[in-house]
Amino acid sequence: MATYTLVTPTLEQGPIGRHRLFTHFKQRTKSYTIILSGGTYSLIQFPTQEELEGYTAHYMGGCQHTGITEAIRTAMIADAIVTSANFTVE
């Protein structure tokens, strides 16, 4: 049975205003943390340590996670939070 490496989803955000200080910071990458709660995977941003302790499983945003099984991969894709492009075979 194959295992996978997961790269969590990210979002590229551009400047939030028209002032020259806003345009100085052209792109900002935000990462999402994947959580498992009640048998359903979902995405959150900026979780606290207390929130993470309440979930069944979590995969921190901005990181690569190894050892993902086929069952976990299939469940994440079925919940439509990631695509097969987020996984590579180890």
PDB file with one MODEL, atoms N, CA, C and O in Angstrom:
MODEL        1
ATOM      1  N   MET A   1       0.846  -1.171   0.000  1.00  0.00           N
ATOM      2  CA  MET A   1       0.000   0.000   0.000  1.00  0.00           C
ATOM      3  C   MET A   1       0.898   1.244   0.000  1.00  0.00           C
ATOM      4  O   MET A   1       1.817   1.358   0.811  1.00  0.00           O
ATOM      5  N   ALA A   2       0.625   2.144  -0.897  1.00  0.00           N
ATOM      6  CA  ALA A   2       1.448   3.339  -1.057  1.00  0.00           C
ATOM      7  C   ALA A   2       1.153   4.368   0.032  1.00  0.00           C
ATOM      8  O   ALA A   2       0.027   4.485   0.517  1.00  0.00           O
ATOM      9  N   THR A   3       2.184   5.101   0.398  1.00  0.00           N
ATOM     10  CA  THR A   3       2.005   6.251   1.283  1.00  0.00           C
ATOM     11  C   THR A   3       2.348   7.512   0.499  1.00  0.00           C
ATOM     12  O   THR A   3       3.057   7.465  -0.506  1.00  0.00           O
ATOM     13  N   TYR A   4       1.839   8.621   0.973  1.00  0.00           N
ATOM     14  CA  TYR A   4       1.941   9.871   0.230  1.00  0.00           C
ATOM     15  C   TYR A   4       2.520  10.981   1.097  1.00  0.00           C
ATOM     16  O   TYR A   4       2.493  10.921   2.326  1.00  0.00           O
ATOM     17  N   THR A   5       3.043  11.996   0.414  1.00  0.00           N
ATOM     18  CA  THR A   5       3.439  13.242   1.058  1.00  0.00           C
ATOM     19  C   THR A   5       2.380  14.276   0.722  1.00  0.00           C
ATOM     20  O   THR A   5       2.043  14.463  -0.446  1.00  0.00           O
ATOM     21  N   LEU A   6       1.857  14.944   1.731  1.00  0.00           N
ATOM     22  CA  LEU A   6       0.817  15.948   1.561  1.00  0.00           C
ATOM     23  C   LEU A   6       1.422  17.336   1.679  1.00  0.00           C
ATOM     24  O   LEU A   6       2.160  17.622   2.622  1.00  0.00           O
ATOM     25  N   VAL A   7       1.109  18.196   0.722  1.00  0.00           N
ATOM     26  CA  VAL A   7       1.439  19.615   0.801  1.00  0.00           C
ATOM     27  C   VAL A   7       0.116  20.349   0.996  1.00  0.00           C
ATOM     28  O   VAL A   7      -0.766  20.287   0.139  1.00  0.00           O
ATOM     29  N   THR A   8      -0.017  21.036   2.114  1.00  0.00           N
ATOM     30  CA  THR A   8      -1.287  21.684   2.439  1.00  0.00           C
ATOM     31  C   THR A   8      -1.600  22.811   1.448  1.00  0.00           C
ATOM     32  O   THR A   8      -0.684  23.402   0.877  1.00  0.00           O
ATOM     33  N   PRO A   9      -2.878  23.109   1.242  1.00  0.00           N
ATOM     34  CA  PRO A   9      -3.274  24.149   0.293  1.00  0.00           C
ATOM     35  C   PRO A   9      -2.835  25.546   0.736  1.00  0.00           C
ATOM     36  O   PRO A   9      -2.722  25.831   1.928  1.00  0.00           O
ATOM     37  N   THR A  10      -2.593  26.405  -0.252  1.00  0.00           N
ATOM     38  CA  THR A  10      -2.227  27.793   0.018  1.00  0.00           C
ATOM     39  C   THR A  10      -3.074  28.717  -0.839  1.00  0.00           C
ATOM     40  O   THR A  10      -3.720  28.285  -1.794  1.00  0.00           O
ATOM     41  N   LEU A  11      -3.062  29.988  -0.485  1.00  0.00           N
ATOM     42  CA  LEU A  11      -3.777  31.014  -1.224  1.00  0.00           C
ATOM     43  C   LEU A  11      -2.835  32.193  -1.416  1.00  0.00           C
ATOM     44  O   LEU A  11      -2.257  32.690  -0.449  1.00  0.00           O
ATOM     45  N   GLU A  12      -2.674  32.644  -2.655  1.00  0.00           N
ATOM     46  CA  GLU A  12      -1.857  33.815  -2.953  1.00  0.00           C
ATOM     47  C   GLU A  12      -2.735  35.054  -2.881  1.00  0.00           C
ATOM     48  O   GLU A  12      -3.751  35.138  -3.571  1.00  0.00           O
ATOM     49  N   GLN A  13      -2.350  36.014  -2.048  1.00  0.00           N
ATOM     50  CA  GLN A  13      -3.122  37.234  -1.914  1.00  0.00           C
ATOM     51  C   GLN A  13      -2.279  38.411  -2.387  1.00  0.00           C
ATOM     52  O   GLN A  13      -1.085  38.493  -2.100  1.00  0.00           O
ATOM     53  N   GLY A  14      -2.914  39.311  -3.108  1.00  0.00           N
ATOM     54  CA  GLY A  14      -2.246  40.499  -3.595  1.00  0.00           C
ATOM     55  C   GLY A  14      -2.390  41.652  -2.617  1.00  0.00           C
ATOM     56  O   GLY A  14      -2.836  41.455  -1.487  1.00  0.00           O
ATOM     57  N   PRO A  15      -2.015  42.857  -3.042  1.00  0.00           N
ATOM     58  CA  PRO A  15      -2.133  44.025  -2.169  1.00  0.00           C
ATOM     59  C   PRO A  15      -3.590  44.297  -1.785  1.00  0.00           C
ATOM     60  O   PRO A  15      -4.511  44.033  -2.558  1.00  0.00           O
ATOM     61  N   ILE A  16      -3.777  44.830  -0.578  1.00  0.00           N
ATOM     62  CA  ILE A  16      -5.133  45.060  -0.085  1.00  0.00           C
ATOM     63  C   ILE A  16      -5.565  46.512  -0.218  1.00  0.00           C
ATOM     64  O   ILE A  16      -6.680  46.858   0.176  1.00  0.00           O
ATOM     65  N   GLY A  17      -4.719  47.361  -0.758  1.00  0.00           N
ATOM     66  CA  GLY A  17      -5.061  48.770  -0.929  1.00  0.00           C
ATOM     67  C   GLY A  17      -4.292  49.380  -2.078  1.00  0.00           C
ATOM     68  O   GLY A  17      -3.502  48.704  -2.737  1.00  0.00           O
ATOM     69  N   ARG A  18      -4.524  50.654  -2.317  1.00  0.00           N
ATOM     70  CA  ARG A  18      -3.866  51.333  -3.426  1.00  0.00           C
ATOM     71  C   ARG A  18      -2.733  52.252  -2.983  1.00  0.00           C
ATOM     72  O   ARG A  18      -2.033  52.814  -3.826  1.00  0.00           O
ATOM     73  N   HIS A  19      -2.545  52.413  -1.706  1.00  0.00           N
ATOM     74  CA  HIS A  19      -1.462  53.250  -1.213  1.00  0.00           C
ATOM     75  C   HIS A  19      -0.120  52.600  -1.553  1.00  0.00           C
ATOM     76  O   HIS A  19      -0.044  51.377  -1.668  1.00  0.00           O
ATOM     77  N   ARG A  20       0.924  53.385  -1.714  1.00  0.00           N
ATOM     78  CA  ARG A  20       2.225  52.852  -2.115  1.00  0.00           C
ATOM     79  C   ARG A  20       2.783  51.849  -1.113  1.00  0.00           C
ATOM     80  O   ARG A  20       3.541  50.958  -1.496  1.00  0.00           O
ATOM     81  N   LEU A  21       2.425  51.976   0.155  1.00  0.00           N
ATOM     82  CA  LEU A  21       2.892  51.003   1.138  1.00  0.00           C
ATOM     83  C   LEU A  21       2.249  49.634   0.929  1.00  0.00           C
ATOM     84  O   LEU A  21       2.876  48.605   1.180  1.00  0.00           O
ATOM     85  N   PHE A  22       0.998  49.624   0.468  1.00  0.00           N
ATOM     86  CA  PHE A  22       0.340  48.353   0.193  1.00  0.00           C
ATOM     87  C   PHE A  22       0.922  47.689  -1.040  1.00  0.00           C
ATOM     88  O   PHE A  22       1.074  46.468  -1.069  1.00  0.00           O
ATOM     89  N   THR A  23       1.249  48.466  -2.053  1.00  0.00           N
ATOM     90  CA  THR A  23       1.770  47.881  -3.296  1.00  0.00           C
ATOM     91  C   THR A  23       3.200  47.396  -3.134  1.00  0.00           C
ATOM     92  O   THR A  23       3.686  46.627  -3.964  1.00  0.00           O
ATOM     93  N   HIS A  24       3.887  47.833  -2.075  1.00  0.00           N
ATOM     94  CA  HIS A  24       5.248  47.348  -1.831  1.00  0.00           C
ATOM     95  C   HIS A  24       5.239  45.837  -1.541  1.00  0.00           C
ATOM     96  O   HIS A  24       6.152  45.119  -1.947  1.00  0.00           O
ATOM     97  N   PHE A  25       4.222  45.372  -0.850  1.00  0.00           N
ATOM     98  CA  PHE A  25       4.085  43.957  -0.527  1.00  0.00           C
ATOM     99  C   PHE A  25       3.172  43.321  -1.570  1.00  0.00           C
ATOM    100  O   PHE A  25       1.957  43.258  -1.384  1.00  0.00           O
ATOM    101  N   LYS A  26       3.757  42.856  -2.658  1.00  0.00           N
ATOM    102  CA  LYS A  26       2.977  42.446  -3.828  1.00  0.00           C
ATOM    103  C   LYS A  26       2.162  41.174  -3.599  1.00  0.00           C
ATOM    104  O   LYS A  26       0.966  41.155  -3.886  1.00  0.00           O
ATOM    105  N   GLN A  27       2.774  40.139  -3.099  1.00  0.00           N
ATOM    106  CA  GLN A  27       2.079  38.871  -2.899  1.00  0.00           C
ATOM    107  C   GLN A  27       2.332  38.363  -1.489  1.00  0.00           C
ATOM    108  O   GLN A  27       3.401  38.570  -0.915  1.00  0.00           O
ATOM    109  N   ARG A  28       1.358  37.718  -0.966  1.00  0.00           N
ATOM    110  CA  ARG A  28       1.479  37.095   0.341  1.00  0.00           C
ATOM    111  C   ARG A  28       0.836  35.724   0.267  1.00  0.00           C
ATOM    112  O   ARG A  28      -0.304  35.594  -0.177  1.00  0.00           O
ATOM    113  N   THR A  29       1.549  34.717   0.691  1.00  0.00           N
ATOM    114  CA  THR A  29       1.019  33.357   0.666  1.00  0.00           C
ATOM    115  C   THR A  29       0.435  33.019   2.028  1.00  0.00           C
ATOM    116  O   THR A  29       1.108  33.131   3.053  1.00  0.00           O
ATOM    117  N   LYS A  30      -0.827  32.605   2.025  1.00  0.00           N
ATOM    118  CA  LYS A  30      -1.492  32.156   3.248  1.00  0.00           C
ATOM    119  C   LYS A  30      -1.694  30.654   3.147  1.00  0.00           C
ATOM    120  O   LYS A  30      -2.119  30.147   2.109  1.00  0.00           O
ATOM    121  N   SER A  31      -1.397  29.959   4.200  1.00  0.00           N
ATOM    122  CA  SER A  31      -1.579  28.512   4.191  1.00  0.00           C
ATOM    123  C   SER A  31      -2.783  28.127   5.042  1.00  0.00           C
ATOM    124  O   SER A  31      -3.176  28.849   5.958  1.00  0.00           O
ATOM    125  N   TYR A  32      -3.343  27.000   4.723  1.00  0.00           N
ATOM    126  CA  TYR A  32      -4.508  26.480   5.436  1.00  0.00           C
ATOM    127  C   TYR A  32      -4.115  25.227   6.206  1.00  0.00           C
ATOM    128  O   TYR A  32      -3.331  24.411   5.720  1.00  0.00           O
ATOM    129  N   THR A  33      -4.655  25.083   7.394  1.00  0.00           N
ATOM    130  CA  THR A  33      -4.475  23.881   8.197  1.00  0.00           C
ATOM    131  C   THR A  33      -5.665  22.965   7.953  1.00  0.00           C
ATOM    132  O   THR A  33      -6.814  23.409   7.955  1.00  0.00           O
ATOM    133  N   ILE A  34      -5.384  21.689   7.743  1.00  0.00           N
ATOM    134  CA  ILE A  34      -6.436  20.686   7.528  1.00  0.00           C
ATOM    135  C   ILE A  34      -6.744  20.038   8.870  1.00  0.00           C
ATOM    136  O   ILE A  34      -5.845  19.587   9.580  1.00  0.00           O
ATOM    137  N   ILE A  35      -8.027  20.001   9.202  1.00  0.00           N
ATOM    138  CA  ILE A  35      -8.444  19.386  10.473  1.00  0.00           C
ATOM    139  C   ILE A  35      -9.451  18.274  10.207  1.00  0.00           C
ATOM    140  O   ILE A  35     -10.187  18.299   9.220  1.00  0.00           O
ATOM    141  N   LEU A  36      -9.464  17.308  11.102  1.00  0.00           N
ATOM    142  CA  LEU A  36     -10.460  16.236  11.072  1.00  0.00           C
ATOM    143  C   LEU A  36     -11.297  16.364  12.332  1.00  0.00           C
ATOM    144  O   LEU A  36     -10.795  16.219  13.447  1.00  0.00           O
ATOM    145  N   SER A  37     -12.571  16.635  12.141  1.00  0.00           N
ATOM    146  CA  SER A  37     -13.488  16.797  13.270  1.00  0.00           C
ATOM    147  C   SER A  37     -14.804  16.116  12.927  1.00  0.00           C
ATOM    148  O   SER A  37     -15.443  16.458  11.932  1.00  0.00           O
ATOM    149  N   GLY A  38     -15.200  15.172  13.730  1.00  0.00           N
ATOM    150  CA  GLY A  38     -16.461  14.473  13.499  1.00  0.00           C
ATOM    151  C   GLY A  38     -16.480  13.660  12.219  1.00  0.00           C
ATOM    152  O   GLY A  38     -17.540  13.483  11.619  1.00  0.00           O
ATOM    153  N   GLY A  39     -15.336  13.165  11.789  1.00  0.00           N
ATOM    154  CA  GLY A  39     -15.264  12.350  10.585  1.00  0.00           C
ATOM    155  C   GLY A  39     -15.216  13.135   9.286  1.00  0.00           C
ATOM    156  O   GLY A  39     -15.247  12.543   8.207  1.00  0.00           O
ATOM    157  N   THR A  40     -15.139  14.473   9.371  1.00  0.00           N
ATOM    158  CA  THR A  40     -15.111  15.320   8.188  1.00  0.00           C
ATOM    159  C   THR A  40     -13.859  16.182   8.205  1.00  0.00           C
ATOM    160  O   THR A  40     -13.517  16.782   9.224  1.00  0.00           O
ATOM    161  N   TYR A  41     -13.183  16.235   7.066  1.00  0.00           N
ATOM    162  CA  TYR A  41     -12.018  17.098   6.925  1.00  0.00           C
ATOM    163  C   TYR A  41     -12.466  18.486   6.495  1.00  0.00           C
ATOM    164  O   TYR A  41     -13.385  18.625   5.687  1.00  0.00           O
ATOM    165  N   SER A  42     -11.816  19.513   7.035  1.00  0.00           N
ATOM    166  CA  SER A  42     -12.100  20.890   6.633  1.00  0.00           C
ATOM    167  C   SER A  42     -10.832  21.722   6.773  1.00  0.00           C
ATOM    168  O   SER A  42      -9.822  21.260   7.304  1.00  0.00           O
ATOM    169  N   LEU A  43     -10.904  22.974   6.281  1.00  0.00           N
ATOM    170  CA  LEU A  43      -9.769  23.878   6.290  1.00  0.00           C
ATOM    171  C   LEU A  43     -10.014  25.026   7.264  1.00  0.00           C
ATOM    172  O   LEU A  43     -11.128  25.542   7.357  1.00  0.00           O
ATOM    173  N   ILE A  44      -8.963  25.425   7.993  1.00  0.00           N
ATOM    174  CA  ILE A  44      -9.035  26.608   8.846  1.00  0.00           C
ATOM    175  C   ILE A  44      -7.724  27.371   8.697  1.00  0.00           C
ATOM    176  O   ILE A  44      -6.713  26.822   8.260  1.00  0.00           O
ATOM    177  N   GLN A  45      -7.763  28.652   9.070  1.00  0.00           N
ATOM    178  CA  GLN A  45      -6.548  29.455   9.109  1.00  0.00           C
ATOM    179  C   GLN A  45      -6.297  29.901  10.540  1.00  0.00           C
ATOM    180  O   GLN A  45      -7.233  30.118  11.309  1.00  0.00           O
ATOM    181  N   PHE A  46      -5.040  30.034  10.884  1.00  0.00           N
ATOM    182  CA  PHE A  46      -4.613  30.567  12.174  1.00  0.00           C
ATOM    183  C   PHE A  46      -5.223  29.831  13.373  1.00  0.00           C
ATOM    184  O   PHE A  46      -5.839  30.471  14.226  1.00  0.00           O
ATOM    185  N   PRO A  47      -5.067  28.511  13.460  1.00  0.00           N
ATOM    186  CA  PRO A  47      -5.614  27.806  14.632  1.00  0.00           C
ATOM    187  C   PRO A  47      -4.747  28.045  15.873  1.00  0.00           C
ATOM    188  O   PRO A  47      -3.535  28.232  15.768  1.00  0.00           O
ATOM    189  N   THR A  48      -5.372  28.035  17.023  1.00  0.00           N
ATOM    190  CA  THR A  48      -4.628  28.124  18.276  1.00  0.00           C
ATOM    191  C   THR A  48      -4.310  26.711  18.769  1.00  0.00           C
ATOM    192  O   THR A  48      -4.897  25.734  18.302  1.00  0.00           O
ATOM    193  N   GLN A  49      -3.390  26.616  19.701  1.00  0.00           N
ATOM    194  CA  GLN A  49      -3.011  25.313  20.241  1.00  0.00           C
ATOM    195  C   GLN A  49      -4.197  24.641  20.922  1.00  0.00           C
ATOM    196  O   GLN A  49      -4.359  23.425  20.819  1.00  0.00           O
ATOM    197  N   GLU A  50      -5.023  25.410  21.610  1.00  0.00           N
ATOM    198  CA  GLU A  50      -6.194  24.853  22.289  1.00  0.00           C
ATOM    199  C   GLU A  50      -7.193  24.287  21.280  1.00  0.00           C
ATOM    200  O   GLU A  50      -7.794  23.240  21.522  1.00  0.00           O
ATOM    201  N   GLU A  51      -7.371  24.973  20.152  1.00  0.00           N
ATOM    202  CA  GLU A  51      -8.275  24.471  19.116  1.00  0.00           C
ATOM    203  C   GLU A  51      -7.757  23.166  18.534  1.00  0.00           C
ATOM    204  O   GLU A  51      -8.529  22.232  18.318  1.00  0.00           O
ATOM    205  N   LEU A  52      -6.462  23.093  18.278  1.00  0.00           N
ATOM    206  CA  LEU A  52      -5.883  21.890  17.667  1.00  0.00           C
ATOM    207  C   LEU A  52      -6.019  20.672  18.581  1.00  0.00           C
ATOM    208  O   LEU A  52      -6.177  19.552  18.096  1.00  0.00           O
ATOM    209  N   GLU A  53      -5.960  20.874  19.865  1.00  0.00           N
ATOM    210  CA  GLU A  53      -6.088  19.757  20.808  1.00  0.00           C
ATOM    211  C   GLU A  53      -7.477  19.138  20.783  1.00  0.00           C
ATOM    212  O   GLU A  53      -7.641  17.984  21.180  1.00  0.00           O
ATOM    213  N   GLY A  54      -8.487  19.883  20.324  1.00  0.00           N
ATOM    214  CA  GLY A  54      -9.851  19.377  20.289  1.00  0.00           C
ATOM    215  C   GLY A  54     -10.202  18.583  19.045  1.00  0.00           C
ATOM    216  O   GLY A  54     -11.281  17.995  18.979  1.00  0.00           O
ATOM    217  N   TYR A  55      -9.316  18.550  18.055  1.00  0.00           N
ATOM    218  CA  TYR A  55      -9.595  17.836  16.806  1.00  0.00           C
ATOM    219  C   TYR A  55      -9.013  16.432  16.837  1.00  0.00           C
ATOM    220  O   TYR A  55      -8.037  16.161  17.536  1.00  0.00           O
ATOM    221  N   THR A  56      -9.632  15.546  16.064  1.00  0.00           N
ATOM    222  CA  THR A  56      -9.150  14.170  15.976  1.00  0.00           C
ATOM    223  C   THR A  56      -7.765  14.122  15.347  1.00  0.00           C
ATOM    224  O   THR A  56      -6.890  13.399  15.824  1.00  0.00           O
ATOM    225  N   ALA A  57      -7.560  14.892  14.275  1.00  0.00           N
ATOM    226  CA  ALA A  57      -6.259  14.968  13.595  1.00  0.00           C
ATOM    227  C   ALA A  57      -6.136  16.344  12.973  1.00  0.00           C
ATOM    228  O   ALA A  57      -7.135  16.999  12.677  1.00  0.00           O
ATOM    229  N   HIS A  58      -4.884  16.780  12.775  1.00  0.00           N
ATOM    230  CA  HIS A  58      -4.654  18.052  12.095  1.00  0.00           C
ATOM    231  C   HIS A  58      -3.337  17.993  11.324  1.00  0.00           C
ATOM    232  O   HIS A  58      -2.397  17.304  11.719  1.00  0.00           O
ATOM    233  N   TYR A  59      -3.293  18.718  10.240  1.00  0.00           N
ATOM    234  CA  TYR A  59      -2.114  18.821   9.386  1.00  0.00           C
ATOM    235  C   TYR A  59      -1.849  20.308   9.205  1.00  0.00           C
ATOM    236  O   TYR A  59      -2.584  20.993   8.495  1.00  0.00           O
ATOM    237  N   MET A  60      -0.797  20.807   9.848  1.00  0.00           N
ATOM    238  CA  MET A  60      -0.505  22.239   9.878  1.00  0.00           C
ATOM    239  C   MET A  60      -0.223  22.784   8.485  1.00  0.00           C
ATOM    240  O   MET A  60       0.447  22.145   7.673  1.00  0.00           O
ATOM    241  N   GLY A  61      -0.743  23.971   8.227  1.00  0.00           N
ATOM    242  CA  GLY A  61      -0.549  24.636   6.956  1.00  0.00           C
ATOM    243  C   GLY A  61       0.886  25.084   6.767  1.00  0.00           C
ATOM    244  O   GLY A  61       1.581  25.408   7.730  1.00  0.00           O
ATOM    245  N   GLY A  62       1.324  25.098   5.511  1.00  0.00           N
ATOM    246  CA  GLY A  62       2.673  25.520   5.186  1.00  0.00           C
ATOM    247  C   GLY A  62       3.719  24.444   5.374  1.00  0.00           C
ATOM    248  O   GLY A  62       4.914  24.725   5.285  1.00  0.00           O
ATOM    249  N   CYS A  63       3.300  23.228   5.630  1.00  0.00           N
ATOM    250  CA  CYS A  63       4.240  22.125   5.879  1.00  0.00           C
ATOM    251  C   CYS A  63       3.974  20.968   4.919  1.00  0.00           C
ATOM    252  O   CYS A  63       2.912  20.874   4.303  1.00  0.00           O
ATOM    253  N   GLN A  64       4.963  20.099   4.814  1.00  0.00           N
ATOM    254  CA  GLN A  64       4.787  18.847   4.093  1.00  0.00           C
ATOM    255  C   GLN A  64       4.623  17.744   5.133  1.00  0.00           C
ATOM    256  O   GLN A  64       5.394  17.658   6.088  1.00  0.00           O
ATOM    257  N   HIS A  65       3.622  16.911   4.937  1.00  0.00           N
ATOM    258  CA  HIS A  65       3.329  15.832   5.885  1.00  0.00           C
ATOM    259  C   HIS A  65       3.544  14.502   5.181  1.00  0.00           C
ATOM    260  O   HIS A  65       2.960  14.246   4.128  1.00  0.00           O
ATOM    261  N   THR A  66       4.383  13.658   5.765  1.00  0.00           N
ATOM    262  CA  THR A  66       4.693  12.361   5.169  1.00  0.00           C
ATOM    263  C   THR A  66       3.887  11.264   5.852  1.00  0.00           C
ATOM    264  O   THR A  66       3.349  11.451   6.943  1.00  0.00           O
ATOM    265  N   GLY A  67       3.818  10.120   5.186  1.00  0.00           N
ATOM    266  CA  GLY A  67       3.144   8.961   5.765  1.00  0.00           C
ATOM    267  C   GLY A  67       1.632   8.994   5.656  1.00  0.00           C
ATOM    268  O   GLY A  67       0.951   8.318   6.427  1.00  0.00           O
ATOM    269  N   ILE A  68       1.090   9.751   4.733  1.00  0.00           N
ATOM    270  CA  ILE A  68      -0.366   9.812   4.543  1.00  0.00           C
ATOM    271  C   ILE A  68      -0.810   8.535   3.826  1.00  0.00           C
ATOM    272  O   ILE A  68      -0.289   8.208   2.760  1.00  0.00           O
ATOM    273  N   THR A  69      -1.765   7.819   4.404  1.00  0.00           N
ATOM    274  CA  THR A  69      -2.226   6.564   3.815  1.00  0.00           C
ATOM    275  C   THR A  69      -3.234   6.823   2.698  1.00  0.00           C
ATOM    276  O   THR A  69      -3.743   7.932   2.536  1.00  0.00           O
ATOM    277  N   GLU A  70      -3.500   5.781   1.945  1.00  0.00           N
ATOM    278  CA  GLU A  70      -4.475   5.873   0.848  1.00  0.00           C
ATOM    279  C   GLU A  70      -5.866   6.214   1.379  1.00  0.00           C
ATOM    280  O   GLU A  70      -6.606   6.959   0.737  1.00  0.00           O
ATOM    281  N   ALA A  71      -6.227   5.678   2.543  1.00  0.00           N
ATOM    282  CA  ALA A  71      -7.548   5.948   3.125  1.00  0.00           C
ATOM    283  C   ALA A  71      -7.697   7.431   3.497  1.00  0.00           C
ATOM    284  O   ALA A  71      -8.735   8.037   3.231  1.00  0.00           O
ATOM    285  N   ILE A  72      -6.659   8.011   4.111  1.00  0.00           N
ATOM    286  CA  ILE A  72      -6.707   9.430   4.468  1.00  0.00           C
ATOM    287  C   ILE A  72      -6.751  10.281   3.210  1.00  0.00           C
ATOM    288  O   ILE A  72      -7.519  11.241   3.142  1.00  0.00           O
ATOM    289  N   ARG A  73      -5.947   9.949   2.222  1.00  0.00           N
ATOM    290  CA  ARG A  73      -5.921  10.694   0.955  1.00  0.00           C
ATOM    291  C   ARG A  73      -7.294  10.679   0.286  1.00  0.00           C
ATOM    292  O   ARG A  73      -7.778  11.718  -0.162  1.00  0.00           O
ATOM    293  N   THR A  74      -7.915   9.513   0.218  1.00  0.00           N
ATOM    294  CA  THR A  74      -9.231   9.380  -0.403  1.00  0.00           C
ATOM    295  C   THR A  74     -10.288  10.192   0.355  1.00  0.00           C
ATOM    296  O   THR A  74     -11.143  10.826  -0.262  1.00  0.00           O
ATOM    297  N   ALA A  75     -10.229  10.174   1.684  1.00  0.00           N
ATOM    298  CA  ALA A  75     -11.203  10.932   2.494  1.00  0.00           C
ATOM    299  C   ALA A  75     -11.043  12.433   2.298  1.00  0.00           C
ATOM    300  O   ALA A  75     -12.038  13.154   2.213  1.00  0.00           O
ATOM    301  N   MET A  76      -9.803  12.915   2.224  1.00  0.00           N
ATOM    302  CA  MET A  76      -9.573  14.352   2.006  1.00  0.00           C
ATOM    303  C   MET A  76     -10.067  14.798   0.634  1.00  0.00           C
ATOM    304  O   MET A  76     -10.661  15.868   0.502  1.00  0.00           O
ATOM    305  N   ILE A  77      -9.823  13.988  -0.375  1.00  0.00           N
ATOM    306  CA  ILE A  77     -10.288  14.327  -1.724  1.00  0.00           C
ATOM    307  C   ILE A  77     -11.812  14.263  -1.783  1.00  0.00           C
ATOM    308  O   ILE A  77     -12.437  15.096  -2.440  1.00  0.00           O
ATOM    309  N   ALA A  78     -12.418  13.288  -1.108  1.00  0.00           N
ATOM    310  CA  ALA A  78     -13.881  13.164  -1.099  1.00  0.00           C
ATOM    311  C   ALA A  78     -14.541  14.354  -0.408  1.00  0.00           C
ATOM    312  O   ALA A  78     -15.634  14.764  -0.800  1.00  0.00           O
ATOM    313  N   ASP A  79     -13.895  14.913   0.612  1.00  0.00           N
ATOM    314  CA  ASP A  79     -14.436  16.091   1.298  1.00  0.00           C
ATOM    315  C   ASP A  79     -14.136  17.385   0.550  1.00  0.00           C
ATOM    316  O   ASP A  79     -14.492  18.466   1.020  1.00  0.00           O
ATOM    317  N   ALA A  80     -13.489  17.290  -0.600  1.00  0.00           N
ATOM    318  CA  ALA A  80     -13.233  18.409  -1.522  1.00  0.00           C
ATOM    319  C   ALA A  80     -12.419  19.538  -0.899  1.00  0.00           C
ATOM    320  O   ALA A  80     -12.656  20.709  -1.195  1.00  0.00           O
ATOM    321  N   ILE A  81     -11.464  19.195  -0.041  1.00  0.00           N
ATOM    322  CA  ILE A  81     -10.596  20.237   0.506  1.00  0.00           C
ATOM    323  C   ILE A  81      -9.241  20.263  -0.175  1.00  0.00           C
ATOM    324  O   ILE A  81      -8.549  21.280  -0.135  1.00  0.00           O
ATOM    325  N   VAL A  82      -8.850  19.159  -0.801  1.00  0.00           N
ATOM    326  CA  VAL A  82      -7.610  19.078  -1.573  1.00  0.00           C
ATOM    327  C   VAL A  82      -7.885  18.302  -2.855  1.00  0.00           C
ATOM    328  O   VAL A  82      -8.944  17.698  -3.020  1.00  0.00           O
ATOM    329  N   THR A  83      -6.917  18.332  -3.748  1.00  0.00           N
ATOM    330  CA  THR A  83      -7.000  17.536  -4.968  1.00  0.00           C
ATOM    331  C   THR A  83      -5.825  16.564  -4.976  1.00  0.00           C
ATOM    332  O   THR A  83      -4.966  16.600  -4.095  1.00  0.00           O
ATOM    333  N   SER A  84      -5.803  15.712  -5.969  1.00  0.00           N
ATOM    334  CA  SER A  84      -4.696  14.749  -6.057  1.00  0.00           C
ATOM    335  C   SER A  84      -3.371  15.453  -6.300  1.00  0.00           C
ATOM    336  O   SER A  84      -2.315  14.868  -6.059  1.00  0.00           O
ATOM    337  N   ALA A  85      -3.400  16.710  -6.778  1.00  0.00           N
ATOM    338  CA  ALA A  85      -2.170  17.471  -7.005  1.00  0.00           C
ATOM    339  C   ALA A  85      -1.465  17.823  -5.697  1.00  0.00           C
ATOM    340  O   ALA A  85      -0.279  18.149  -5.718  1.00  0.00           O
ATOM    341  N   ASN A  86      -2.154  17.766  -4.573  1.00  0.00           N
ATOM    342  CA  ASN A  86      -1.537  18.052  -3.266  1.00  0.00           C
ATOM    343  C   ASN A  86      -0.751  16.873  -2.720  1.00  0.00           C
ATOM    344  O   ASN A  86      -0.095  17.003  -1.686  1.00  0.00           O
ATOM    345  N   PHE A  87      -0.798  15.729  -3.387  1.00  0.00           N
ATOM    346  CA  PHE A  87      -0.147  14.520  -2.905  1.00  0.00           C
ATOM    347  C   PHE A  87       0.913  14.047  -3.885  1.00  0.00           C
ATOM    348  O   PHE A  87       0.736  14.149  -5.099  1.00  0.00           O
ATOM    349  N   THR A  88       2.008  13.532  -3.361  1.00  0.00           N
ATOM    350  CA  THR A  88       3.009  12.840  -4.173  1.00  0.00           C
ATOM    351  C   THR A  88       3.305  11.504  -3.502  1.00  0.00           C
ATOM    352  O   THR A  88       3.288  11.396  -2.275  1.00  0.00           O
ATOM    353  N   VAL A  89       3.574  10.498  -4.309  1.00  0.00           N
ATOM    354  CA  VAL A  89       3.872   9.166  -3.777  1.00  0.00           C
ATOM    355  C   VAL A  89       5.264   9.183  -3.171  1.00  0.00           C
ATOM    356  O   VAL A  89       6.202   9.713  -3.767  1.00  0.00           O
ATOM    357  N   GLU A  90       5.397   8.599  -1.979  1.00  0.00           N
ATOM    358  CA  GLU A  90       6.712   8.531  -1.323  1.00  0.00           C
ATOM    359  C   GLU A  90       7.546   7.421  -1.918  1.00  0.00           C
ATOM    360  O   GLU A  90       8.683   7.209  -1.496  1.00  0.00           O
TER     361      GLU A  90
ENDMDL
END
